[in-house]
Amino acid sequence: MHSSASGWGNGLLGVIIFSGSLPATRVAVGGFSALFLTSARAVIAALIGAVVLGLLRQARPQRRDLASLTIVAIGVVVGFPLLTALALQHITSARSIVFIGLLPLSTAIFGVLRGGERPRPLFWLFAGLGSATVAGFALAGDDAASLQGDLLMVAAIVLCGLGYAEGAALSRRLGGWQVISWALLLALPLMLVLAVLTWPPVWSGIGVPAWIGLAYVSVFSMFVGFIFWYRGLAIGGIARVGQLQQLQPFFGLALAGLLLGEPVAGSMIAATAIVVACVFFARRFA
C-alpha cells in the first residue's frame, strides 16, 4: 500500500511539472528555432545531470543498459522535444492537448511491450474512455487544425510513450533520476553539435518570455519532472500510474486560470471529473 501511494504521489508531482512543458515550449519557439531549443534544453539538463551524478558518486551503467538508455534518449531527450517544438510552429498549445490525452495509452501499450506488464481488459476500457474524454474536450471549438502539426504530434506521442515505458523499466535497477541523467549524457555529444550548428545569429531580439520558456523546459521538463515521473512509474506500475497523464491538460488550464485570470468553463470541470473517475478505475483494474 505504501509503495502504491508513493508511486502515485511521485507520478502526480511529475505530471504537475510536465503540465507547463507545452506552453513553455510554445513561448520559447517564439524566440528560438525548434532545433536550437531541442538541443539547448538537452545540453543544459545534461550538465545538471552530470553535476548531480558526480556529486553523488554514481556508478556508470552496465553495458546491458546502453540499449535501453539509447531508447530513452531517442524518445524523451531528442524525439518528443524536437517533434513537439516543430509541431507547435503549426498548431496552438491548446490543440496539442488532444495528443497529450493519448499519451497515457501510448505509455501503457509500451509498458506491455517493453515493461512486461499485463493490465486487465477493463483497464483498457477506462484508459480509452479517459483519453477520448480529453481529446473530445480539447477538440471542442478548436478549428486550428494543421495536418503537418498533427502528424508531428502523433509521432511525438509514440516516441514519448516508448521513452517513458523504457525509462520506467530501467529505473527499477538504476533509479529514476539516474536514468534520465545517463540518457541526457548519452545524447550530449549530438545535442552539443546541434546546438552549435543552430546557434542564433542574433541574440538581442530574443525576448524575456522565450528565455523563461527555455529555462523551464531545460530544468523542470527535461530533468526535475523525470525524477518524480520515472520513480512513480517504476514503483506504481507503468500502465497504472501512466494514466495520471490524462490530468495534465486540465492542470495546465487550471494554472492558466489561477495565474493568468483565464475563465474556467463548466465543461472543463465536468471533463476533469470524468477523467478522474477513469484514472481511478484504470488504477483499480491495471
mmCIF file of C-alpha atoms in Angstrom:
data_model
loop_
_atom_site.group_PDB
_atom_site.id
_atom_site.type_symbol
_atom_site.label_atom_id
_atom_site.label_comp_id
_atom_site.label_asym_id
_atom_site.label_seq_id
_atom_site.Cartn_x
_atom_site.Cartn_y
_atom_site.Cartn_z
ATOM 1 C CA MET A 1 0.000 0.000 0.000
ATOM 2 C CA HIS A 2 2.849 2.381 0.891
ATOM 3 C CA SER A 3 4.621 1.642 -2.418
ATOM 4 C CA SER A 4 1.397 2.231 -4.360
ATOM 5 C CA ALA A 5 0.766 5.567 -2.636
ATOM 6 C CA SER A 6 4.387 6.610 -3.166
ATOM 7 C CA GLY A 7 4.185 5.681 -6.847
ATOM 8 C CA TRP A 8 1.037 7.725 -7.378
ATOM 9 C CA GLY A 9 2.380 10.654 -5.363
ATOM 10 C CA ASN A 10 5.611 10.802 -7.349
ATOM 11 C CA GLY A 11 3.731 10.365 -10.611
ATOM 12 C CA LEU A 12 1.353 13.191 -9.758
ATOM 13 C CA LEU A 13 4.235 15.562 -9.000
ATOM 14 C CA GLY A 14 5.800 14.644 -12.326
ATOM 15 C CA VAL A 15 2.549 15.366 -14.179
ATOM 16 C CA ILE A 16 2.155 18.742 -12.469
ATOM 17 C CA ILE A 17 5.685 19.710 -13.527
ATOM 18 C CA PHE A 18 5.129 18.471 -17.095
ATOM 19 C CA SER A 19 1.888 20.479 -17.320
ATOM 20 C CA GLY A 20 3.855 23.616 -18.141
ATOM 21 C CA SER A 21 6.021 21.981 -20.808
ATOM 22 C CA LEU A 22 3.988 22.618 -23.966
ATOM 23 C CA PRO A 23 3.010 26.210 -23.084
ATOM 24 C CA ALA A 24 6.653 26.922 -22.206
ATOM 25 C CA THR A 25 7.770 25.356 -25.494
ATOM 26 C CA ARG A 26 5.199 27.417 -27.375
ATOM 27 C CA VAL A 27 6.619 30.598 -25.811
ATOM 28 C CA ALA A 28 10.236 29.544 -26.356
ATOM 29 C CA VAL A 29 9.863 28.833 -30.093
ATOM 30 C CA GLY A 30 8.849 32.458 -30.442
ATOM 31 C CA GLY A 31 12.487 33.367 -29.857
ATOM 32 C CA PHE A 32 14.474 30.235 -30.690
ATOM 33 C CA SER A 33 14.402 27.780 -33.571
ATOM 34 C CA ALA A 34 12.947 24.338 -32.835
ATOM 35 C CA LEU A 35 16.327 22.659 -33.406
ATOM 36 C CA PHE A 36 18.219 25.032 -31.118
ATOM 37 C CA LEU A 37 15.558 24.794 -28.413
ATOM 38 C CA THR A 38 15.677 20.983 -28.508
ATOM 39 C CA SER A 39 19.457 20.838 -28.341
ATOM 40 C CA ALA A 40 19.900 23.652 -25.816
ATOM 41 C CA ARG A 41 17.432 22.196 -23.318
ATOM 42 C CA ALA A 42 19.137 18.812 -23.577
ATOM 43 C CA VAL A 43 22.622 20.300 -23.113
ATOM 44 C CA ILE A 44 21.569 22.346 -20.064
ATOM 45 C CA ALA A 45 19.799 19.377 -18.469
ATOM 46 C CA ALA A 46 22.754 17.084 -19.243
ATOM 47 C CA LEU A 47 25.132 19.451 -17.449
ATOM 48 C CA ILE A 48 22.845 19.442 -14.415
ATOM 49 C CA GLY A 49 22.673 15.643 -14.528
ATOM 50 C CA ALA A 50 26.457 15.358 -14.801
ATOM 51 C CA VAL A 51 26.966 17.555 -11.745
ATOM 52 C CA VAL A 52 24.471 15.548 -9.674
ATOM 53 C CA LEU A 53 25.936 12.207 -10.803
ATOM 54 C CA GLY A 54 29.414 13.419 -9.901
ATOM 55 C CA LEU A 55 28.486 14.859 -6.523
ATOM 56 C CA LEU A 56 26.665 11.677 -5.505
ATOM 57 C CA ARG A 57 29.397 9.439 -6.980
ATOM 58 C CA GLN A 58 27.052 7.271 -9.020
ATOM 59 C CA ALA A 59 28.473 4.188 -10.732
ATOM 60 C CA ARG A 60 28.335 4.052 -14.506
ATOM 61 C CA PRO A 61 25.540 1.967 -16.029
ATOM 62 C CA GLN A 62 26.413 -1.510 -17.251
ATOM 63 C CA ARG A 63 26.850 -2.349 -20.913
ATOM 64 C CA ARG A 64 23.497 -4.165 -20.946
ATOM 65 C CA ASP A 65 21.809 -0.869 -20.017
ATOM 66 C CA LEU A 66 23.118 1.092 -23.012
ATOM 67 C CA ALA A 67 20.423 -0.087 -25.424
ATOM 68 C CA SER A 68 17.646 0.943 -23.034
ATOM 69 C CA LEU A 69 19.301 4.291 -22.317
ATOM 70 C CA THR A 70 19.558 4.893 -26.062
ATOM 71 C CA ILE A 71 15.815 4.274 -26.428
ATOM 72 C CA VAL A 72 15.125 6.688 -23.562
ATOM 73 C CA ALA A 73 17.352 9.314 -25.187
ATOM 74 C CA ILE A 74 15.653 8.908 -28.567
ATOM 75 C CA GLY A 75 12.205 9.050 -27.003
ATOM 76 C CA VAL A 76 12.308 11.819 -24.406
ATOM 77 C CA VAL A 77 15.598 13.692 -24.894
ATOM 78 C CA VAL A 78 15.521 14.081 -28.688
ATOM 79 C CA GLY A 79 12.258 12.824 -30.200
ATOM 80 C CA PHE A 80 9.481 14.331 -28.098
ATOM 81 C CA PRO A 81 11.083 17.762 -27.516
ATOM 82 C CA LEU A 82 12.046 18.182 -31.178
ATOM 83 C CA LEU A 83 8.785 16.947 -32.675
ATOM 84 C CA THR A 84 6.620 19.000 -30.311
ATOM 85 C CA ALA A 85 8.708 22.117 -30.924
ATOM 86 C CA LEU A 86 8.250 21.619 -34.682
ATOM 87 C CA ALA A 87 4.536 20.880 -34.246
ATOM 88 C CA LEU A 88 3.968 23.991 -32.127
ATOM 89 C CA GLN A 89 5.135 26.111 -35.040
ATOM 90 C CA HIS A 90 1.979 24.954 -36.854
ATOM 91 C CA ILE A 91 -0.607 24.381 -34.104
ATOM 92 C CA THR A 92 -1.507 26.024 -30.820
ATOM 93 C CA SER A 93 -0.519 24.591 -27.441
ATOM 94 C CA ALA A 94 -4.254 24.169 -26.764
ATOM 95 C CA ARG A 95 -4.640 21.858 -29.765
ATOM 96 C CA SER A 96 -1.663 19.800 -28.612
ATOM 97 C CA ILE A 97 -3.809 18.791 -25.621
ATOM 98 C CA VAL A 98 -5.582 16.390 -27.988
ATOM 99 C CA PHE A 99 -2.401 14.406 -28.377
ATOM 100 C CA ILE A 100 -1.216 14.646 -24.773
ATOM 101 C CA GLY A 101 -4.535 13.000 -23.928
ATOM 102 C CA LEU A 102 -3.373 9.979 -25.942
ATOM 103 C CA LEU A 103 -0.007 9.733 -24.177
ATOM 104 C CA PRO A 104 -1.235 7.503 -21.305
ATOM 105 C CA LEU A 105 -2.450 4.931 -23.817
ATOM 106 C CA SER A 106 0.869 5.061 -25.654
ATOM 107 C CA THR A 107 2.753 4.622 -22.370
ATOM 108 C CA ALA A 108 0.514 1.722 -21.321
ATOM 109 C CA ILE A 109 0.971 -0.073 -24.658
ATOM 110 C CA PHE A 110 4.753 0.197 -24.432
ATOM 111 C CA GLY A 111 4.510 -0.819 -20.774
ATOM 112 C CA VAL A 112 3.097 -4.107 -22.057
ATOM 113 C CA LEU A 113 5.610 -4.437 -24.894
ATOM 114 C CA ARG A 114 8.749 -3.271 -23.074
ATOM 115 C CA GLY A 115 7.913 -3.454 -19.363
ATOM 116 C CA GLY A 116 6.222 -6.852 -19.276
ATOM 117 C CA GLU A 117 3.022 -5.534 -17.669
ATOM 118 C CA ARG A 118 -0.353 -7.210 -18.253
ATOM 119 C CA PRO A 119 -3.289 -4.947 -17.338
ATOM 120 C CA ARG A 120 -6.766 -6.498 -17.260
ATOM 121 C CA PRO A 121 -9.246 -5.835 -20.120
ATOM 122 C CA LEU A 122 -11.284 -3.349 -18.062
ATOM 123 C CA PHE A 123 -8.144 -1.239 -17.675
ATOM 124 C CA TRP A 124 -8.076 -0.638 -21.419
ATOM 125 C CA LEU A 125 -11.762 0.315 -21.372
ATOM 126 C CA PHE A 126 -11.279 3.069 -18.791
ATOM 127 C CA ALA A 127 -7.925 4.165 -20.242
ATOM 128 C CA GLY A 128 -9.549 4.560 -23.657
ATOM 129 C CA LEU A 129 -12.552 6.396 -22.214
ATOM 130 C CA GLY A 130 -10.320 8.819 -20.346
ATOM 131 C CA SER A 131 -8.226 9.515 -23.432
ATOM 132 C CA ALA A 132 -11.355 10.034 -25.537
ATOM 133 C CA THR A 133 -12.709 12.484 -22.942
ATOM 134 C CA VAL A 134 -9.517 14.559 -23.035
ATOM 135 C CA ALA A 135 -9.437 14.535 -26.837
ATOM 136 C CA GLY A 136 -13.107 15.485 -27.088
ATOM 137 C CA PHE A 137 -12.707 18.349 -24.631
ATOM 138 C CA ALA A 138 -9.650 19.670 -26.450
ATOM 139 C CA LEU A 139 -11.270 19.439 -29.886
ATOM 140 C CA ALA A 140 -14.447 21.252 -28.843
ATOM 141 C CA GLY A 141 -14.457 24.611 -30.555
ATOM 142 C CA ASP A 142 -10.932 24.164 -31.964
ATOM 143 C CA ASP A 143 -10.633 24.651 -35.724
ATOM 144 C CA ALA A 144 -6.903 25.464 -35.735
ATOM 145 C CA ALA A 145 -6.014 22.229 -37.496
ATOM 146 C CA SER A 146 -2.775 21.558 -39.347
ATOM 147 C CA LEU A 147 -2.046 18.173 -40.902
ATOM 148 C CA GLN A 148 1.700 18.691 -40.570
ATOM 149 C CA GLY A 149 1.441 19.777 -36.952
ATOM 150 C CA ASP A 150 -0.924 16.930 -36.090
ATOM 151 C CA LEU A 151 1.305 14.265 -37.672
ATOM 152 C CA LEU A 152 4.327 15.635 -35.831
ATOM 153 C CA MET A 153 2.411 15.384 -32.544
ATOM 154 C CA VAL A 154 1.353 11.784 -33.273
ATOM 155 C CA ALA A 155 4.991 10.841 -33.853
ATOM 156 C CA ALA A 156 5.981 12.701 -30.669
ATOM 157 C CA ILE A 157 3.410 10.795 -28.589
ATOM 158 C CA VAL A 158 4.603 7.417 -29.897
ATOM 159 C CA LEU A 159 8.246 8.180 -29.119
ATOM 160 C CA CYS A 160 7.411 9.694 -25.738
ATOM 161 C CA GLY A 161 5.358 6.669 -24.678
ATOM 162 C CA LEU A 162 8.246 4.422 -25.639
ATOM 163 C CA GLY A 163 10.736 6.574 -23.723
ATOM 164 C CA TYR A 164 8.526 6.669 -20.633
ATOM 165 C CA ALA A 165 7.991 2.896 -20.546
ATOM 166 C CA GLU A 166 11.627 2.039 -21.265
ATOM 167 C CA GLY A 167 12.912 4.518 -18.701
ATOM 168 C CA ALA A 168 10.484 3.302 -16.046
ATOM 169 C CA ALA A 169 11.520 -0.316 -16.533
ATOM 170 C CA LEU A 170 15.196 0.660 -16.325
ATOM 171 C CA SER A 171 14.527 2.826 -13.246
ATOM 172 C CA ARG A 172 13.781 -0.309 -11.263
ATOM 173 C CA ARG A 173 17.503 -1.079 -11.470
ATOM 174 C CA LEU A 174 19.207 2.299 -11.790
ATOM 175 C CA GLY A 175 16.801 4.761 -10.153
ATOM 176 C CA GLY A 176 14.657 7.412 -11.829
ATOM 177 C CA TRP A 177 16.942 10.442 -11.794
ATOM 178 C CA GLN A 178 19.933 8.284 -12.720
ATOM 179 C CA VAL A 179 18.151 7.042 -15.860
ATOM 180 C CA ILE A 180 17.340 10.497 -17.201
ATOM 181 C CA SER A 181 20.806 11.773 -16.247
ATOM 182 C CA TRP A 182 22.629 8.984 -18.102
ATOM 183 C CA ALA A 183 20.277 9.282 -21.087
ATOM 184 C CA LEU A 184 20.987 13.005 -21.275
ATOM 185 C CA LEU A 185 24.747 12.401 -21.116
ATOM 186 C CA LEU A 186 24.456 9.745 -23.817
ATOM 187 C CA ALA A 187 22.786 12.266 -26.108
ATOM 188 C CA LEU A 188 25.063 15.175 -25.088
ATOM 189 C CA PRO A 189 27.659 14.937 -27.922
ATOM 190 C CA LEU A 190 24.945 15.022 -30.607
ATOM 191 C CA MET A 191 22.963 17.748 -28.853
ATOM 192 C CA LEU A 192 26.074 19.881 -28.311
ATOM 193 C CA VAL A 193 26.972 19.745 -32.011
ATOM 194 C CA LEU A 194 23.366 20.542 -32.952
ATOM 195 C CA ALA A 195 23.311 23.494 -30.551
ATOM 196 C CA VAL A 196 26.462 24.940 -32.113
ATOM 197 C CA LEU A 197 25.131 24.448 -35.654
ATOM 198 C CA THR A 198 21.798 26.112 -34.859
ATOM 199 C CA TRP A 199 23.233 28.863 -32.641
ATOM 200 C CA PRO A 200 21.091 32.042 -33.064
ATOM 201 C CA PRO A 201 22.955 34.575 -35.221
ATOM 202 C CA VAL A 202 21.486 37.466 -33.214
ATOM 203 C CA TRP A 203 20.609 37.339 -29.524
ATOM 204 C CA SER A 204 19.343 40.870 -28.981
ATOM 205 C CA GLY A 205 15.908 40.186 -30.447
ATOM 206 C CA ILE A 206 15.122 37.263 -28.132
ATOM 207 C CA GLY A 207 12.611 38.352 -25.519
ATOM 208 C CA VAL A 208 12.395 37.520 -21.830
ATOM 209 C CA PRO A 209 9.423 35.125 -22.269
ATOM 210 C CA ALA A 210 11.472 32.965 -24.659
ATOM 211 C CA TRP A 211 14.314 32.778 -22.114
ATOM 212 C CA ILE A 212 11.887 31.829 -19.348
ATOM 213 C CA GLY A 213 10.413 29.138 -21.597
ATOM 214 C CA LEU A 214 13.882 27.765 -22.337
ATOM 215 C CA ALA A 215 14.769 27.746 -18.636
ATOM 216 C CA TYR A 216 11.582 25.906 -17.691
ATOM 217 C CA VAL A 217 11.842 23.162 -20.309
ATOM 218 C CA SER A 218 15.558 22.710 -19.580
ATOM 219 C CA VAL A 219 15.435 22.447 -15.791
ATOM 220 C CA PHE A 220 11.943 21.230 -14.999
ATOM 221 C CA SER A 221 10.606 19.480 -18.114
ATOM 222 C CA MET A 222 13.890 17.837 -19.038
ATOM 223 C CA PHE A 223 15.256 16.913 -15.597
ATOM 224 C CA VAL A 224 13.301 17.608 -12.405
ATOM 225 C CA GLY A 225 9.999 16.255 -13.723
ATOM 226 C CA PHE A 226 11.602 12.959 -14.706
ATOM 227 C CA ILE A 227 12.941 12.412 -11.188
ATOM 228 C CA PHE A 228 9.391 12.077 -9.909
ATOM 229 C CA TRP A 229 7.819 10.619 -13.058
ATOM 230 C CA TYR A 230 10.181 7.680 -13.553
ATOM 231 C CA ARG A 231 10.119 6.909 -9.844
ATOM 232 C CA GLY A 232 6.326 6.915 -9.884
ATOM 233 C CA LEU A 233 6.115 4.652 -12.934
ATOM 234 C CA ALA A 234 8.715 2.243 -11.551
ATOM 235 C CA ILE A 235 7.074 1.929 -8.129
ATOM 236 C CA GLY A 236 3.387 2.099 -9.023
ATOM 237 C CA GLY A 237 3.371 0.436 -12.449
ATOM 238 C CA ILE A 238 3.877 1.904 -15.917
ATOM 239 C CA ALA A 239 0.339 1.378 -17.210
ATOM 240 C CA ARG A 240 -1.365 2.256 -13.918
ATOM 241 C CA VAL A 241 0.491 5.441 -12.929
ATOM 242 C CA GLY A 242 0.798 6.487 -16.564
ATOM 243 C CA GLN A 243 -2.944 7.203 -16.577
ATOM 244 C CA LEU A 244 -2.271 10.239 -14.384
ATOM 245 C CA GLN A 245 -1.056 11.995 -17.515
ATOM 246 C CA GLN A 246 -4.693 12.326 -18.577
ATOM 247 C CA LEU A 247 -4.907 15.066 -15.948
ATOM 248 C CA GLN A 248 -2.035 17.090 -17.426
ATOM 249 C CA PRO A 249 -4.138 19.239 -19.805
ATOM 250 C CA PHE A 250 -6.523 20.146 -17.013
ATOM 251 C CA PHE A 251 -3.682 21.082 -14.656
ATOM 252 C CA GLY A 252 -2.392 23.369 -17.379
ATOM 253 C CA LEU A 253 -5.783 25.009 -17.860
ATOM 254 C CA ALA A 254 -6.247 25.371 -14.100
ATOM 255 C CA LEU A 255 -2.853 27.070 -13.807
ATOM 256 C CA ALA A 256 -3.834 29.411 -16.625
ATOM 257 C CA GLY A 257 -6.997 30.288 -14.711
ATOM 258 C CA LEU A 258 -5.147 30.924 -11.453
ATOM 259 C CA LEU A 259 -2.086 32.713 -12.807
ATOM 260 C CA LEU A 260 -3.425 34.417 -15.931
ATOM 261 C CA GLY A 261 -7.028 35.037 -14.889
ATOM 262 C CA GLU A 262 -8.431 32.973 -17.769
ATOM 263 C CA PRO A 263 -12.012 31.726 -17.226
ATOM 264 C CA VAL A 264 -12.539 28.090 -16.187
ATOM 265 C CA ALA A 265 -15.555 26.732 -18.075
ATOM 266 C CA GLY A 266 -18.044 24.326 -16.571
ATOM 267 C CA SER A 267 -17.212 21.854 -19.327
ATOM 268 C CA MET A 268 -13.653 21.725 -18.000
ATOM 269 C CA ILE A 269 -14.895 20.806 -14.525
ATOM 270 C CA ALA A 270 -17.167 18.116 -15.951
ATOM 271 C CA ALA A 271 -14.437 16.665 -18.166
ATOM 272 C CA THR A 272 -11.995 16.675 -15.257
ATOM 273 C CA ALA A 273 -14.484 14.739 -13.125
ATOM 274 C CA ILE A 274 -14.859 12.094 -15.845
ATOM 275 C CA VAL A 275 -11.113 11.786 -16.277
ATOM 276 C CA VAL A 276 -10.539 11.464 -12.516
ATOM 277 C CA ALA A 277 -13.096 8.641 -12.442
ATOM 278 C CA CYS A 278 -11.395 6.917 -15.391
ATOM 279 C CA VAL A 279 -7.982 7.205 -13.732
ATOM 280 C CA PHE A 280 -9.432 5.720 -10.527
ATOM 281 C CA PHE A 281 -10.944 2.717 -12.294
ATOM 282 C CA ALA A 282 -7.942 2.255 -14.597
ATOM 283 C CA ARG A 283 -5.772 2.072 -11.481
ATOM 284 C CA ARG A 284 -8.109 -0.477 -9.918
ATOM 285 C CA PHE A 285 -8.120 -2.798 -12.936
ATOM 286 C CA ALA A 286 -4.470 -2.387 -14.019
#
